[in-house]
XYZ file of C-alpha atoms in Angstrom:
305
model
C 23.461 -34.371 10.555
C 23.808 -37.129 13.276
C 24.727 -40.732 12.048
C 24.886 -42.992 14.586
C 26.416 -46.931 13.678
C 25.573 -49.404 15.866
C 25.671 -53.364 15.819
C 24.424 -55.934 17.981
C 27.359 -58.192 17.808
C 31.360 -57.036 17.528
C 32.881 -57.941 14.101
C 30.060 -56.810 11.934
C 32.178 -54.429 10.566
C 30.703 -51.338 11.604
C 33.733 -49.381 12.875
C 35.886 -50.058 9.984
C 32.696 -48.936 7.542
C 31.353 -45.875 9.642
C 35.707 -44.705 9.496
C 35.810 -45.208 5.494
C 32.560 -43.617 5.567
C 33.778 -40.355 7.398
C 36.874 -40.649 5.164
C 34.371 -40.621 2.032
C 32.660 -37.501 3.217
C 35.620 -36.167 3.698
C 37.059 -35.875 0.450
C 33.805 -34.958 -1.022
C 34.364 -31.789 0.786
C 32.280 -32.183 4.351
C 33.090 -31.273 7.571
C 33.121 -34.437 9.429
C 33.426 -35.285 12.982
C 34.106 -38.890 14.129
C 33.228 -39.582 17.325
C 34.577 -43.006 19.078
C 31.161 -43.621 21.775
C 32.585 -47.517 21.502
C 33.204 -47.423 25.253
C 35.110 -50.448 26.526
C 37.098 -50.435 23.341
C 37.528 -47.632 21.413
C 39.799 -48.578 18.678
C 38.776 -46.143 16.473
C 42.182 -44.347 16.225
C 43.528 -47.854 14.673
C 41.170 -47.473 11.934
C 42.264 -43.521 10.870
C 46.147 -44.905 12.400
C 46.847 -42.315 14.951
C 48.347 -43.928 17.389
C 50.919 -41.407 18.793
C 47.843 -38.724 18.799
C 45.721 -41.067 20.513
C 48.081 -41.613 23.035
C 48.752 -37.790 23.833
C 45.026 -37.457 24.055
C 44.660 -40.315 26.453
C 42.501 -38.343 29.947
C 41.148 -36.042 28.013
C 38.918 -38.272 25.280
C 35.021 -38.039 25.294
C 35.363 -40.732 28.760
C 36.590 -37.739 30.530
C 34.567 -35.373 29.225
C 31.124 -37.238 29.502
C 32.429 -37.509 33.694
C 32.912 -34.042 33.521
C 36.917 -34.306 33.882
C 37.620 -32.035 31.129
C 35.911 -29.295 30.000
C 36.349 -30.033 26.076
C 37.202 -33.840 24.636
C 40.350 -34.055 23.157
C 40.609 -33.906 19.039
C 42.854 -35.343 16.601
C 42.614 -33.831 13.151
C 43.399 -36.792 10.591
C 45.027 -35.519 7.784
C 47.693 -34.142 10.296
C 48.395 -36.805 12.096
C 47.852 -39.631 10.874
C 50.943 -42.223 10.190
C 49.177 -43.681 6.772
C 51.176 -42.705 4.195
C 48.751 -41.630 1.751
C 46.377 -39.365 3.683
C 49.171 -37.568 5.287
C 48.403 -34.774 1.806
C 45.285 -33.968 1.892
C 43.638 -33.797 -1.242
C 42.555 -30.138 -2.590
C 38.705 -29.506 -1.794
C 38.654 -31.990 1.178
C 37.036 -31.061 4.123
C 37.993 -31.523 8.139
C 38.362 -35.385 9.470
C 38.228 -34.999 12.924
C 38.421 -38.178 15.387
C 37.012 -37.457 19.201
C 38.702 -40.567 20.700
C 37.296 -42.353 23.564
C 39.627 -42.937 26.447
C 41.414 -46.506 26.199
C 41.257 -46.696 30.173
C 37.941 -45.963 30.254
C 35.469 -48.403 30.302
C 31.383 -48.883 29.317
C 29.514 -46.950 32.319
C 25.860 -46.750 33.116
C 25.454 -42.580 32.326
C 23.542 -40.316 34.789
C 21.481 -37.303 34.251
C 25.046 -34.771 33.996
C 26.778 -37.129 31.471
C 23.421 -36.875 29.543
C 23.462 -33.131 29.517
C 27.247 -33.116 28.466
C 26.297 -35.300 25.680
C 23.716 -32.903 24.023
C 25.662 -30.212 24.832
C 28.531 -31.780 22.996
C 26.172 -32.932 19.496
C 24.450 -29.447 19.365
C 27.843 -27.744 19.517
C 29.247 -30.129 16.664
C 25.965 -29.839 15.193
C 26.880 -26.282 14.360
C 30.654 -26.751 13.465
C 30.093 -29.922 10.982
C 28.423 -31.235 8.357
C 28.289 -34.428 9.189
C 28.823 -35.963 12.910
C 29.957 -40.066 12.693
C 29.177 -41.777 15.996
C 30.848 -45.329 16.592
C 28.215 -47.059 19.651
C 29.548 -50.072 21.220
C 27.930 -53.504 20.197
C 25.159 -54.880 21.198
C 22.141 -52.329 23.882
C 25.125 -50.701 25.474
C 24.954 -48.013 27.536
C 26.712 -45.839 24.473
C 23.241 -46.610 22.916
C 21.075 -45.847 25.566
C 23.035 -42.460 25.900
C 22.648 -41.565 22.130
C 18.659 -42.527 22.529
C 18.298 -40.534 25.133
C 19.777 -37.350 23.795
C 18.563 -37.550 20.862
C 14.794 -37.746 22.651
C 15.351 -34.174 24.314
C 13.492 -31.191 23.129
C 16.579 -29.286 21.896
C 17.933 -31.773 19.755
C 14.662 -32.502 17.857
C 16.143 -29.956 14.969
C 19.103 -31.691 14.585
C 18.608 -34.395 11.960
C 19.206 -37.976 12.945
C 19.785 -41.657 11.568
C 21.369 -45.079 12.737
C 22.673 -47.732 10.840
C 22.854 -50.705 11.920
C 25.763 -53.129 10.846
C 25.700 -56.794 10.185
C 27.505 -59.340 8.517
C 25.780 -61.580 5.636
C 25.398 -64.682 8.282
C 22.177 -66.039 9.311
C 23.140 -65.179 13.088
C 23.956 -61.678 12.105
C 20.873 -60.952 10.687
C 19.204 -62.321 13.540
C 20.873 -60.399 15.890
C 20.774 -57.334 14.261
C 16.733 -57.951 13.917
C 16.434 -58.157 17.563
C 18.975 -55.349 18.388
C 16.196 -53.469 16.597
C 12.992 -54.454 16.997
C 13.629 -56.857 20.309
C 11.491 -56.305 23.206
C 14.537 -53.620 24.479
C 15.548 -52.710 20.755
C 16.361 -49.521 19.668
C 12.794 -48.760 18.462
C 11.186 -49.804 21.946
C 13.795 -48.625 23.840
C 13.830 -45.228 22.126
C 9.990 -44.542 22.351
C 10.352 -45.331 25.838
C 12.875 -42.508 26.009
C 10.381 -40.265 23.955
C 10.627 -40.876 20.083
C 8.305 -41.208 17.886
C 8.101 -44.870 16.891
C 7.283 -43.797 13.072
C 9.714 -41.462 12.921
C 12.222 -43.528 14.469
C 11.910 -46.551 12.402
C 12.087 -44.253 9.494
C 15.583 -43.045 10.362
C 16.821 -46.609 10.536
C 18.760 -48.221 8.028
C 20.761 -51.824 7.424
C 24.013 -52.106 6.092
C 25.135 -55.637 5.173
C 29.377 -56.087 5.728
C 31.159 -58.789 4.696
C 28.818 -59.724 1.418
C 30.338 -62.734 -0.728
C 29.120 -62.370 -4.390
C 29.120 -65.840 -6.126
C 30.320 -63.474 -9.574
C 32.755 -61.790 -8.398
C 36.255 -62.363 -9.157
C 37.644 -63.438 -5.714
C 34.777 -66.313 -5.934
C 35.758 -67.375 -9.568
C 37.351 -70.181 -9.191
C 35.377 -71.986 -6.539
C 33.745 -75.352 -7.797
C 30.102 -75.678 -9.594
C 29.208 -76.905 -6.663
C 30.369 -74.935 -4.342
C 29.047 -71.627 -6.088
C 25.725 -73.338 -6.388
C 25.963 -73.783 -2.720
C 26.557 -69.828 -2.443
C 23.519 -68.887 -4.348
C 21.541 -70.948 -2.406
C 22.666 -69.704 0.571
C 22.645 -65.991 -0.670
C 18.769 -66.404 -1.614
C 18.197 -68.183 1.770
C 19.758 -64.492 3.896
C 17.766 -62.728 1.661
C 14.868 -64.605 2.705
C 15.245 -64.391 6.192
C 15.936 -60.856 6.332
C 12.999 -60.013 4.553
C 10.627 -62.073 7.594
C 12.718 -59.692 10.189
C 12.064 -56.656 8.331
C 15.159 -56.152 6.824
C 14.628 -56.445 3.300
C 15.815 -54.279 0.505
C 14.020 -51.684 0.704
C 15.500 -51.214 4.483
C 18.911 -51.303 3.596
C 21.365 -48.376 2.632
C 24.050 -50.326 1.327
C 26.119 -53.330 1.024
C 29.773 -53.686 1.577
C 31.108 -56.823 -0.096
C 33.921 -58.980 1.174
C 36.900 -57.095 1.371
C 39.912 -58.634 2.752
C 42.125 -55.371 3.217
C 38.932 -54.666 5.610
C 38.830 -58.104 7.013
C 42.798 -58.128 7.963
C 44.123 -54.259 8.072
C 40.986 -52.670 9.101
C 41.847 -49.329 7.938
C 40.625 -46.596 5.324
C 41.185 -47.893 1.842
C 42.731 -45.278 -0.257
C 42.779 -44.806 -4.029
C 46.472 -45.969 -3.506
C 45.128 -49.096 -2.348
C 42.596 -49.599 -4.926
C 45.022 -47.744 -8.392
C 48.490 -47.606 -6.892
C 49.316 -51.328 -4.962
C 45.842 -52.540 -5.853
C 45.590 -54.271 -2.403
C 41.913 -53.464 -2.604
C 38.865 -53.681 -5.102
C 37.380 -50.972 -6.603
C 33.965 -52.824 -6.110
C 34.157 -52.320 -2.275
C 35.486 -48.710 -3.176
C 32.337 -47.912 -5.384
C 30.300 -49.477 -2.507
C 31.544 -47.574 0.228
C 31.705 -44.054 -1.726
C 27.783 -44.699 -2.675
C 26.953 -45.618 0.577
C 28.289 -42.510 1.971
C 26.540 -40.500 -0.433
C 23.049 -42.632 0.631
C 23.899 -41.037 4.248
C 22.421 -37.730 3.334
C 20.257 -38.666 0.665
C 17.005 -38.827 1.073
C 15.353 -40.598 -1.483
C 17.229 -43.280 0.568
C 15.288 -42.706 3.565
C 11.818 -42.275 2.461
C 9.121 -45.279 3.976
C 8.991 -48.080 2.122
């Protein structure tokens, strides 16, 4: 299966998530491919810290391959190179983690009718060798997202099953943004029917995920004043409001990732080290990303509201 994460504005939190996802899928025993389609800035290799790999691959990353400068995109398996401590064993039953970096001197580039053919050639090939295939777009209607549309439009890729999330922070410009980055005059629905989707079918494989959530009960919010927590709910109650007019109410969202701030300040894969061992992180954002991963595939999850 395809997931493709996309946001319309940078710091939604969608890189960070979609890597911790991969990660999750990972040591529930998939074979998962992450792909880095964040063109411009693929900082992907940060989040999985493989620098030294991600250097050595540097010409030969999914840039170079999508121009047709290498004949197979470079890979970096994970668990063997990464410099973070506690993945470097990988646990017993895990599956592959494999990153396909994007090329840090590359930049976005409008995509032509070969570096669409590479593309599906690329996803069916995965398509076969994974379970699951992770793609990171770049923010906003890139052309990373116009590529993925497109292929995912052509005839031989309509048996390979398909879904985007789309990230956003719980802000009321967020939500806005993320509205139009999907329904907007050139959102991904309209601008993937005009590629050849089905509009039903392609609003059906579309799901939210709200980053950054503050909970007024949770622990890290405790001690704020009466007034101030009043102020929260209020403001909580508002989002859910307004997401609701945009079509992004509950029953459109996969999951929500609450305010984390090894996520806000490392961004990188939270471990059960981080969560057990130095307790850095909370097991609540733990629990939330493990069920979101699990959501990716389920489909209960994904049927019309």
């Amino acid at each position: 299966m395809l997931i493709f994460a996309a946001s319309d504005k940078g710091g939604a939190g969608r890189s960070v998530t979609s890597a911790n996802l991969a990660y999750h899928r990972a040591l529930s025993g998939d074979e998962v491919c992450y792909l880095d389609f964040d063109f411009g800035s693929p900082t992907a290799s940060a989040v999985f810290d493989v620098p030294e790999a991600r250097r050595a691959a540097e010409g030969s990353g999914l840039h170079a391959y999508l121009k047709g400068e290498v004949v197979d995109p470079a890979r970096i398996d994970v668990w063997a190179e990464t410099g973070h401590q506690a993945l470097r064993d990988r646990p017993p039953r895990s599956g592959r983690l494999v990153l396909m970096p994007g090329d840090l001197s590359g930049g976005d580039f409008a995509t032509t009718e070969n570096d669409l053919r590479r593309c599906v050639d690329l996803l069916l090939k995965l398509h076969h060798e994974f379970d699951l295939i992770l793609v990171d777009l770049r923010a906003g209607r890139s052309y990373a997202v116009d590529l993925a549309l497109a292929a995912t439009a052509q005839p031989e890729m309509r048996a390979v099953p398909s879904r985007w999330l789309v990230f956003h922070r719980w802000t009321r410009q967020h939500v806005a943004a993320a509205a139009h980055l999907v329904f907007g005059r050139y959102g991904l629905v309209a601008g993937g029917v005009a590629r050849g989707h089905d509009e039903d079918a392609l609003r059906g494989a579309i799901r939210f995920v709200r980053s950054a959530v503050s909970d007024p009960d949770a622990p890290l919010w405790s001690q704020v004043r009466p007034a101030q927590s009043a102020w929260m709910r209020v403001c909580d109650d508002g989002l859910d409001q307004l997401a609701s007019e945009h079509g992004m109410g509950r029953s459109q969202v996969l999951g929500t990732v609450p305010f984390e701030p090894v996520l806000q300040w490392r961004e990188q894969l939270i471990t059960d080290e981080d969560v057990l061992g130095s307790r850095i992180a909370d097991m609540t954002t733990w629990q939330a990303l493990s069920d979101l991963a699990d959501r990716l595939t389920d489909d209960r999850h994904w049927e019309p509201a």
